[in-house]
Structures are given as C-alpha cells and as structure tokens.
Tab-separated table of C-alpha atoms and ligand atoms in Angstrom:
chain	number	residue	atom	x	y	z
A	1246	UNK	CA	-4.251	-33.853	15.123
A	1247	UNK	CA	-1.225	-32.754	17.102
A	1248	UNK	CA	-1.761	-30.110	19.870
A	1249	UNK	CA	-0.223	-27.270	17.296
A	1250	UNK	CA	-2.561	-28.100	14.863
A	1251	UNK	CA	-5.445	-27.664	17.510
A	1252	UNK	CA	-4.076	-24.375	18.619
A	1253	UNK	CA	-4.084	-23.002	14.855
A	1254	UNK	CA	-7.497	-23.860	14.106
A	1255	UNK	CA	-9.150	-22.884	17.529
A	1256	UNK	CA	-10.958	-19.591	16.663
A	1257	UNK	CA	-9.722	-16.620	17.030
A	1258	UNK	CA	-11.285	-13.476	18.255
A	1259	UNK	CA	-9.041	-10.690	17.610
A	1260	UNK	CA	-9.827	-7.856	15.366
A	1261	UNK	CA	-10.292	-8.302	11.642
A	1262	UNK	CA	-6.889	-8.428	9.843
A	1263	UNK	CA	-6.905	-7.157	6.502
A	1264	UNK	CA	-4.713	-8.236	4.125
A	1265	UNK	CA	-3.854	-7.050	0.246
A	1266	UNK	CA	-2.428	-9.218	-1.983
A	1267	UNK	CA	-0.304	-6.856	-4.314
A	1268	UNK	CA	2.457	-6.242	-6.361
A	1269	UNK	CA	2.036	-3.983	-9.432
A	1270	UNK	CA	3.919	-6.651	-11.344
A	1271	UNK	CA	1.705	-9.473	-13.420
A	1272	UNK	CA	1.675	-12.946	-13.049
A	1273	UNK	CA	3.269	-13.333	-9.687
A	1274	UNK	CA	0.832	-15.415	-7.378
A	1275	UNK	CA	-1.260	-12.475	-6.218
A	1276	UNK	CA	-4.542	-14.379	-7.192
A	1277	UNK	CA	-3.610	-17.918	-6.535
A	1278	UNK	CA	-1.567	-16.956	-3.088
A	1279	UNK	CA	-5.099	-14.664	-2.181
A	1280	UNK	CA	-7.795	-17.767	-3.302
A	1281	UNK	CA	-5.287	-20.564	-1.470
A	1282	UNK	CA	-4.701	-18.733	1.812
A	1283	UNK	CA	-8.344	-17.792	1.816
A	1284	UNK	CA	-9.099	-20.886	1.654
A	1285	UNK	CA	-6.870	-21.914	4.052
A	1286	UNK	CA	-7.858	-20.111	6.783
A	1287	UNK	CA	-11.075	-20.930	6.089
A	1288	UNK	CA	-10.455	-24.233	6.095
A	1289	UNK	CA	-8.809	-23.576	9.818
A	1290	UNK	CA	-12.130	-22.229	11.467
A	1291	UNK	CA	-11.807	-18.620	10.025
A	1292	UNK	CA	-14.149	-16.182	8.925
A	1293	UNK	CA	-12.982	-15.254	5.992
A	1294	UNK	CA	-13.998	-12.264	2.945
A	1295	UNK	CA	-12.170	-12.392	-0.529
A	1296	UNK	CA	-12.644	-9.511	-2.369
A	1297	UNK	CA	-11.582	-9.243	-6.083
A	1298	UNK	CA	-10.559	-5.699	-6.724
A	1299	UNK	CA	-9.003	-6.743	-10.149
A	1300	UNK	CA	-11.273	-6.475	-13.101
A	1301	UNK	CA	-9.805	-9.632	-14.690
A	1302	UNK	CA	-12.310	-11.344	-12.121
A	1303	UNK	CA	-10.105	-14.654	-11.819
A	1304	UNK	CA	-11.277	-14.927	-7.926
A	1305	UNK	CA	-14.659	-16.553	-8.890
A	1306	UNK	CA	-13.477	-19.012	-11.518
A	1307	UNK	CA	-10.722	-20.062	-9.252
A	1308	UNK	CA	-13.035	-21.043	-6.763
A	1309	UNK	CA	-15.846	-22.717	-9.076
A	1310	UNK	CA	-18.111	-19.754	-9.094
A	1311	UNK	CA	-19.868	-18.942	-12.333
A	1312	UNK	CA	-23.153	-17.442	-11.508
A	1313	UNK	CA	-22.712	-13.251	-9.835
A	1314	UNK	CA	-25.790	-11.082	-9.124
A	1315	UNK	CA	-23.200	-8.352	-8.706
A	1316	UNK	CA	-19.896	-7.595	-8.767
A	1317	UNK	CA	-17.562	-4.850	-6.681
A	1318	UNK	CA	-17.793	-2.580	-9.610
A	1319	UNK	CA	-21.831	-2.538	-9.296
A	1320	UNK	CA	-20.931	-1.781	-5.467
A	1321	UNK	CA	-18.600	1.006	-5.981
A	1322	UNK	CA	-21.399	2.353	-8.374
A	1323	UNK	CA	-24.309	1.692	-5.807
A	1324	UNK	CA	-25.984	-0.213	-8.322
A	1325	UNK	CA	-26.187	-3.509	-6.387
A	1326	UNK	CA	-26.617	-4.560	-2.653
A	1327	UNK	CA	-24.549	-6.058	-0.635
A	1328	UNK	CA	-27.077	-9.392	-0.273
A	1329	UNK	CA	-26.459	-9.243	-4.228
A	1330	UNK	CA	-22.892	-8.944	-4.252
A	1331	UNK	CA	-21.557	-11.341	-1.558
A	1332	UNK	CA	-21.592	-14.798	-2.619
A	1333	UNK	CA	-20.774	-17.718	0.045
A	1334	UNK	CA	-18.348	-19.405	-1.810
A	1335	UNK	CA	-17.011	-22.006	0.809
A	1336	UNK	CA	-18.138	-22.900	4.082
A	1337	UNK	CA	-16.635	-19.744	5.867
A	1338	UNK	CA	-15.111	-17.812	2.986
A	1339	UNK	CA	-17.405	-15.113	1.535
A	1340	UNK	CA	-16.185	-13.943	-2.050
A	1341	UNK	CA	-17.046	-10.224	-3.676
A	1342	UNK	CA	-16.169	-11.168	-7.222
A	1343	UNK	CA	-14.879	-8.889	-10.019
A	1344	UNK	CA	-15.372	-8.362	-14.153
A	1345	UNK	CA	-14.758	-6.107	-16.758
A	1346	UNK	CA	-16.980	-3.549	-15.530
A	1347	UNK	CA	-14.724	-2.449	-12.344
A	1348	UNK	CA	-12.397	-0.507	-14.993
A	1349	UNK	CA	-15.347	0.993	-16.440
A	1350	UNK	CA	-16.793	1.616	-13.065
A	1351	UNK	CA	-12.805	3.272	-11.676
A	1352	UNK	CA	-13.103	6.095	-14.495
A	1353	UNK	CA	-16.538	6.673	-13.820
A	1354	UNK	CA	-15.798	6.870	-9.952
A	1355	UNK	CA	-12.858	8.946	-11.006
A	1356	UNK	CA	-14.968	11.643	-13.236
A	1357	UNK	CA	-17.607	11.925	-10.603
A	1358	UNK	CA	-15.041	13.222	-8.316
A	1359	UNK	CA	-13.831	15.778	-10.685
A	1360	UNK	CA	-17.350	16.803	-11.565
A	1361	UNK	CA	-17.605	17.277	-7.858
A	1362	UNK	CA	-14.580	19.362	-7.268
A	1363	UNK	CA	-15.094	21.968	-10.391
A	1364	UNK	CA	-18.272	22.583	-8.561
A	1365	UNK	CA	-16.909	22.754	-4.964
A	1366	UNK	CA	-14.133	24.908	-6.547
A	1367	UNK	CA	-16.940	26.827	-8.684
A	1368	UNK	CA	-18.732	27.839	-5.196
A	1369	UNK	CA	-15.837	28.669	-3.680
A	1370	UNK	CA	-15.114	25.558	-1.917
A	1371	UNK	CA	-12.205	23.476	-1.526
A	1372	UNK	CA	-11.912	20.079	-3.759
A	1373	UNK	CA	-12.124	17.171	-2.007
A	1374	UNK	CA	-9.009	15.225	-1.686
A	1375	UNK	CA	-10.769	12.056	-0.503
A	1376	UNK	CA	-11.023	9.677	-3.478
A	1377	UNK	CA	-9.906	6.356	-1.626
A	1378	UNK	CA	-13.489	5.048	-2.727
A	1379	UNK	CA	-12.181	1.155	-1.624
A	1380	UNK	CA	-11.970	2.679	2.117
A	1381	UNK	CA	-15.451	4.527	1.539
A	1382	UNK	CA	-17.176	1.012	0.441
A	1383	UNK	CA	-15.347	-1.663	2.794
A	1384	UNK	CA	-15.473	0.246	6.152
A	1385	UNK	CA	-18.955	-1.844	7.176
A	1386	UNK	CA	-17.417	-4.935	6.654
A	1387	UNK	CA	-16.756	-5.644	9.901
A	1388	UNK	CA	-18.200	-9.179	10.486
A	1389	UNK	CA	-14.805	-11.634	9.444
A	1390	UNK	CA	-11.488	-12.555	10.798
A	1391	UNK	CA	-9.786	-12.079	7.608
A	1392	UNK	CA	-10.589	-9.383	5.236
A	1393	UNK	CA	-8.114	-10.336	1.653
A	1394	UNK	CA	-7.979	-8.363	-1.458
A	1395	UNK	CA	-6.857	-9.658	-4.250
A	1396	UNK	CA	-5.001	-6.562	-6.617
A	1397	UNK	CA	-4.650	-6.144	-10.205
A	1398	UNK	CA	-1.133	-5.655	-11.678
A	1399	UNK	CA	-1.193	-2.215	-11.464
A	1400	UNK	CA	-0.550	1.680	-9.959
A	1401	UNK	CA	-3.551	2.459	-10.536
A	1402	UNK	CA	-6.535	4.279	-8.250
A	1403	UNK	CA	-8.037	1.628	-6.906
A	1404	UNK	CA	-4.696	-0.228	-5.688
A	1405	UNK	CA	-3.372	2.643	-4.161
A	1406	UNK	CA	-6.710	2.588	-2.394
A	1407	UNK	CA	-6.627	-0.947	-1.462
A	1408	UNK	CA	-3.149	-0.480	-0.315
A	1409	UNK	CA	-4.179	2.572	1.913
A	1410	UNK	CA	-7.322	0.529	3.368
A	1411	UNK	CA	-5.273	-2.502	4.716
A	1412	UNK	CA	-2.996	-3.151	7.209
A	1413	UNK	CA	-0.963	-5.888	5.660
A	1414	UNK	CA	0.390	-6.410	2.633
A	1415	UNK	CA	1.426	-9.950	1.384
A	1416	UNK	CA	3.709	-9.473	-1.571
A	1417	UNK	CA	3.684	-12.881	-3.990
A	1418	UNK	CA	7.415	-11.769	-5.976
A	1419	UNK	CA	8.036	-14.915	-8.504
A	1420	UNK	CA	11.807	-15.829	-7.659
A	1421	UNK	CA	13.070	-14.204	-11.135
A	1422	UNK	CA	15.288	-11.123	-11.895
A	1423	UNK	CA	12.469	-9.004	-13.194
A	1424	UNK	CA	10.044	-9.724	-10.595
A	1425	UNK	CA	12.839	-8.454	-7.947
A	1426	UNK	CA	12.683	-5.026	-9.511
A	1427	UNK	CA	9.041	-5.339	-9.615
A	1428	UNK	CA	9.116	-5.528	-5.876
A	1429	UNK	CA	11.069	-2.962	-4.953
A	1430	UNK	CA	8.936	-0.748	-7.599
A	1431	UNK	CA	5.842	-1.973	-4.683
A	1432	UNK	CA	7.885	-0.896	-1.521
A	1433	UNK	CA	7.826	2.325	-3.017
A	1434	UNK	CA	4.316	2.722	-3.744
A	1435	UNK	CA	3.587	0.986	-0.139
A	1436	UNK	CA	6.263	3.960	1.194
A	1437	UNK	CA	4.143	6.554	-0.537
A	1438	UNK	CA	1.229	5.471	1.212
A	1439	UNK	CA	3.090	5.473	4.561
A	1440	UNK	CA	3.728	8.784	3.706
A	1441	UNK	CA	0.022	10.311	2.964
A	1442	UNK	CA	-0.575	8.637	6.670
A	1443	UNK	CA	-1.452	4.930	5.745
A	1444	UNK	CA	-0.555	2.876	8.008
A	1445	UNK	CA	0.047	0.215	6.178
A	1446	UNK	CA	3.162	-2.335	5.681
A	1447	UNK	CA	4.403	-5.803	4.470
A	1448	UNK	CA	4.249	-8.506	6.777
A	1449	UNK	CA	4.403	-11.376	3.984
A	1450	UNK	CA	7.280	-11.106	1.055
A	1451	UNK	CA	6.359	-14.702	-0.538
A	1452	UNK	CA	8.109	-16.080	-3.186
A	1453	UNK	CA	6.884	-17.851	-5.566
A	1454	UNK	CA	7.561	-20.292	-8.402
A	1455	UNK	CA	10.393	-21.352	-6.630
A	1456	UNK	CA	12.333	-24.049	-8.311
A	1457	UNK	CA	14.913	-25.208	-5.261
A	1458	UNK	CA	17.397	-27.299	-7.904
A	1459	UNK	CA	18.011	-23.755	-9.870
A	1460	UNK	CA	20.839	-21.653	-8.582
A	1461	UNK	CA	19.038	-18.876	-9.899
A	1462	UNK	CA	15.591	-19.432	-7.600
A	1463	UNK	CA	18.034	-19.975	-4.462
A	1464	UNK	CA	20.474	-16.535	-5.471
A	1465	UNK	CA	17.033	-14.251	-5.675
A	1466	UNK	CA	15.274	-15.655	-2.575
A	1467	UNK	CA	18.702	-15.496	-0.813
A	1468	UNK	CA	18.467	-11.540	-2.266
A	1469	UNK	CA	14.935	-11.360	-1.044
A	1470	UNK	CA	16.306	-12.307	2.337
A	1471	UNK	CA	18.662	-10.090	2.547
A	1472	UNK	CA	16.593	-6.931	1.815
A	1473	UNK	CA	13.181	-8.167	3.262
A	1474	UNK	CA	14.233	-9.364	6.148
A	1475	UNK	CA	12.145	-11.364	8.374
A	1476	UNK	CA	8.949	-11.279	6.565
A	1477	UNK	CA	10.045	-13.291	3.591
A	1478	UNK	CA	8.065	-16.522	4.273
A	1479	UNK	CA	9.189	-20.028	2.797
A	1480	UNK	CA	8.851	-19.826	-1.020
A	1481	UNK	CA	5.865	-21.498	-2.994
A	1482	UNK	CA	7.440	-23.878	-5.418
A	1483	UNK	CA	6.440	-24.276	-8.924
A	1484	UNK	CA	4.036	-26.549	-9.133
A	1485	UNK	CA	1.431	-27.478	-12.018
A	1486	UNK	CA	-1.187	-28.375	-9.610
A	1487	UNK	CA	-1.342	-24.696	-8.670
A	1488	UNK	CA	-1.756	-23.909	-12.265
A	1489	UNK	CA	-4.512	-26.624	-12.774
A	1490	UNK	CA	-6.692	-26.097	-9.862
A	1491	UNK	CA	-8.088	-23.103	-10.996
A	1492	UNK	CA	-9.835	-24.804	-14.723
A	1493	UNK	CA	-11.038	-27.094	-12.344
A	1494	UNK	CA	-12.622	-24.485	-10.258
A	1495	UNK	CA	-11.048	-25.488	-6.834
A	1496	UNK	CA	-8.413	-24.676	-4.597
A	1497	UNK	CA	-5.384	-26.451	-4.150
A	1498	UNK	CA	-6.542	-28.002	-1.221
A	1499	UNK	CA	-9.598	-29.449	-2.822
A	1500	UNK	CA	-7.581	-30.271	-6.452
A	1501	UNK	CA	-4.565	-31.744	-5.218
A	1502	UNK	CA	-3.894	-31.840	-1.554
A	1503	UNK	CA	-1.126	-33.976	-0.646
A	1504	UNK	CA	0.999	-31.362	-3.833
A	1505	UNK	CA	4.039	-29.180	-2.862
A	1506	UNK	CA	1.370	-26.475	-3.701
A	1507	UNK	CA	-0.353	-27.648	-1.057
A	1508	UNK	CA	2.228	-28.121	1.046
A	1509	UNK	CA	3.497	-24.735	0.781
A	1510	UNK	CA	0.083	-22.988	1.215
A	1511	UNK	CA	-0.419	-24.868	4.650
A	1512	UNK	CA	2.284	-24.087	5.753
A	1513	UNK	CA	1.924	-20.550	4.788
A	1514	UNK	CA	-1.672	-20.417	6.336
A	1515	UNK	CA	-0.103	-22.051	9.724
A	1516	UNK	CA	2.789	-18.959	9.611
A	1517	UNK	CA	-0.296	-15.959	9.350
A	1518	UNK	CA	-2.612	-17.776	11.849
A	1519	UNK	CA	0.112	-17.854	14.382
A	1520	UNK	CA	1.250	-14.068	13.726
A	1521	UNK	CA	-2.668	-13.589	14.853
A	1522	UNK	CA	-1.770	-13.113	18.498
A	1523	UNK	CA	1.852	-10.870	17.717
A	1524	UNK	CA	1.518	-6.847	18.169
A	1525	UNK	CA	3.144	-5.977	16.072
A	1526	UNK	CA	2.633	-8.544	12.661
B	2572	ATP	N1	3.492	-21.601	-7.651
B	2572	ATP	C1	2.961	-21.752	-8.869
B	2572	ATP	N2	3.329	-22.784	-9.656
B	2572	ATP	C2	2.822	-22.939	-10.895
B	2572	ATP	N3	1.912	-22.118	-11.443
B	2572	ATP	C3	1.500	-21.085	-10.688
B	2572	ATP	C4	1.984	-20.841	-9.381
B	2572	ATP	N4	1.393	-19.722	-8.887
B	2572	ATP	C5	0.583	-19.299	-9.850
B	2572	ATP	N5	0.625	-20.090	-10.942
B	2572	ATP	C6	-0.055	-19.895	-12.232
B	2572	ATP	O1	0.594	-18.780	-12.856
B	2572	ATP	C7	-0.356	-17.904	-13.442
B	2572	ATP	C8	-0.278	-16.527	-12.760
B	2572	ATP	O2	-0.665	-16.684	-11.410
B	2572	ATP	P1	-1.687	-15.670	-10.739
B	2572	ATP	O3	-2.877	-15.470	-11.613
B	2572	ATP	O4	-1.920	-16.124	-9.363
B	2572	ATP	O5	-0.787	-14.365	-10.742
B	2572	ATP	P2	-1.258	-12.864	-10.502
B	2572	ATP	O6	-0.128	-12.168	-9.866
B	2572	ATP	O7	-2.567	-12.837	-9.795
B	2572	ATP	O8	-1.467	-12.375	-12.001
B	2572	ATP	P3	-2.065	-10.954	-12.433
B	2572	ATP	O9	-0.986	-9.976	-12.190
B	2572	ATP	O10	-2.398	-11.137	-13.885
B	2572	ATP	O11	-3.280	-10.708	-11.592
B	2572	ATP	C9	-1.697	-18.578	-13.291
B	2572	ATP	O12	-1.937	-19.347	-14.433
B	2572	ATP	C10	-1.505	-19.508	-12.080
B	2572	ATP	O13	-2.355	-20.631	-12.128
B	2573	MG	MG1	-4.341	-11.850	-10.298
C-alpha cells in the first residue's frame, strides 16, 4: 500500500458530510454513483449511511439486500423504528432502503400538513411553512462519516427536501445532449434552495457513461468543464460491469474489481476522501 493510499483510508474524524446524489433527470448514475461510492468509502475505513429516498427502492437490490423490516416511508410515517429500518448492509455501510410505499407515504405527509394548516389558519394561527419532513427525520443521525442520499428523478417534495438537508450535492449528468439540459434544469432547483437559506451546493459534477473514443462524450464533458468548473470530477466510463453488478446484488468492487467501473469509482472515492480535510469542499 503506498503512503497515499494509507493516508486515504486512515479514519477520519471530522464532522459528518452529507451528500445527495441528484439530478431530476432519469437514468444518469444517481443510484449506481450513490451504492459505489458508499461502498467505497466504506471500503476505506468510513462510517458510512445510504439512505434511499427514491421509491423505486433500487439501493437494496444493488447491494444484495432482499429482506426490510421497514423502509424510509414507514419512518417518515412513524410506523417503524429506527432498529427496524436500518439494515447493516456491509461492514461499515448502514442502508435505509426504499419501496413503493414512500410515494404513498409523500402525499400522505403532504395532506397532513394541510390538514394542519386549515386548522392553524381556522384558530387564527399562522400555517406552518415547515414541510422539509427529510430534515425533521434525519437530524438524529449523527453517528457516520458519510451521510448519502440517493434521489429519485424528480422536483418533487421530498428532493427539494433532501436537497435542503445536505451540504453537498454530487450531480451524476450522463455525457449526452439531453442530460446537459437536465443539469442545468438541477442548478436551478439547487439555486432555489440557496435562495430559501439552504446552504447547500455542488461539489461533485460527475459524468457518466463516458465513452472517451466518441467526439460527442469528449465535446459535452469539455462543455461540462467549461460551465462547472472545478468540481467536474473524471468521468465514469460506460461500462457493462456497472450495469451487471447490481442483478448480482454487489457493488462494483465486489462484481468486477479490476473494471474501468471500478477504476473510475476508486478513483472517485480517493478525490471525496481527500476533499475531507478542505474548508471549503
Ligand atoms: N457508467 C455506467 N455504465 C454502464 N451502465 C451504467 C453506468 N451507470 C449506470 N449504469 C446502468 O444504467 C442504468 C441507470 O443507472 P442508475 O439506476 O444508476 O441511474 P439513476 O440516475 O439512479 O436512475 P433513476 O433516475 O431511474 O433513479 C442502470 O441499469 C445502471 O446499472
Ligand atoms: Mg436511481
């Protein structure tokens, strides 16, 4: 192990960083970039907590997990304890899985507030504007290095909350025309969050899919570049291991480790472990 190695796994003791892996745009890496750097860090001495805020639940099957006693959306709901909900899912990476129930469990979060309000308003009172119910749940969880949420492809309530819980955001952006409009569709919602007082911004712009022998992959992450800046890490190639891990119900360290995938992840995971010790990230 060379001495840079040693220094990236030695553990760390600086506060938690949270991390959400977004982009309202499908099928860009959020969930395999979220599982893999989990992982990853993991795998480097950190204590790490996944949590699935996407009710697709691909989180758990990604990393082999079949049996849940609850789920986030039983959290949000208070119908399950924590003990229930938290699965170890690797030697140091804890997993909150997801299902179909966390849409089902959004609207019902969503007309409880309202029910709420017309009665505050009804007495005279002023509605409550706090419905970042993410914030509400996750403020406990203090006991990890890494806190990573993995977010659905959406705008919806409970993005917007993950996005205004977090301090990072790590933005998987496939290297394809679409996917660049998709991203600067994210800054936005990231700057509306800035707005409302989140303090929240991108430190990872990752591009994925990234096929280095097409002019087309090297013209968008040259565009990425040029608008991201700094924070655009090396791109993920395109790699069917990546795609296969997850059937297999491992990561790509586990499935194939000597991969570009692989590869890519590392030294992706190396890149966030040694922003641990900058001010500002
Ligand atoms: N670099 C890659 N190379 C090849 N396949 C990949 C790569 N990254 C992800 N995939 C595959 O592409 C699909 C979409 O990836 P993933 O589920 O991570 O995207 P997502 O942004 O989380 O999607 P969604 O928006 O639906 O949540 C999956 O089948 C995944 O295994
Ligand atoms: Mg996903």
């Amino acid at each position: 192990m060379s001495d840079k190695s040693k220094d990236l796994n030695s553990h760390w003791a600086g506060p938690m960083r949270t991390i959400a892996a977004s982009n309202e745009k499908g099928g860009v890496g959020k969930t395999t970039s979220a599982v893999n750097i989990a992982h990853g860090l993991a795998l480097r001495g950190r204590r790490v907590i996944l949590i699935d805020a996407d009710s697709q639940g691909n989180c758990a099957p990604s990393l082999g997990i079949t049996e849940k006693k609850g789920t986030l959306a039983e959290l949000l709901l208070g119908q399950c304890s924590w003990k229930e909900a938290i699965i170890t899912a690797r030697p140091g990476l804890d997993l909150i899985p997801s299902g179909p129930r966390l849409a089902e469990a959004k609207d019902g979060l969503i007309a409880r507030l309202a029910a709420e309000n017309v009665i505050a308003l009804s007495k005279g009172r002023p509605p409550s504007s706090d419905n970042n119910f993410l914030a509400k749940l996750l403020q406990p969880i203090k006991d990890y290095d890494y806190l990573i949420i993995d977010c659905a492809p959406s705008r919806d309530i409970l993005n917007m909350n993950a996005i205004r819980f977090v301090q990072e955001v790590l933005m998987p952006v496939s290297v394809d025309y679409l996917a660049t409009i998709g991203a600067g569709q994210h800054m936005m919602a990231i700057r509306e969050a800035q707005e409302v007082g989140a303090e929240v911004y991108i430190s990872y712009v990752v591009p994925t899919f990234f096929n280095k022998r097409t002019i087309k992959s090297r013209e968008i992450l040259t565009e990425l570049q040029s608008f991201f800046g700094n924070v655009v890490t090396e791109p993920i190639p395109a790699n069917v291991s990546l795609a296969e891990a997850p059937s297999f119900g491992q990561t790509i360290f586990e499935y194939a480790p000597n991969s570009s995938g692989a590869m890519a992840y590392t030294h992706l995971v190396e890149e966030i472990c040694r922003d641990e010790n900058k001010k500002n990230r």
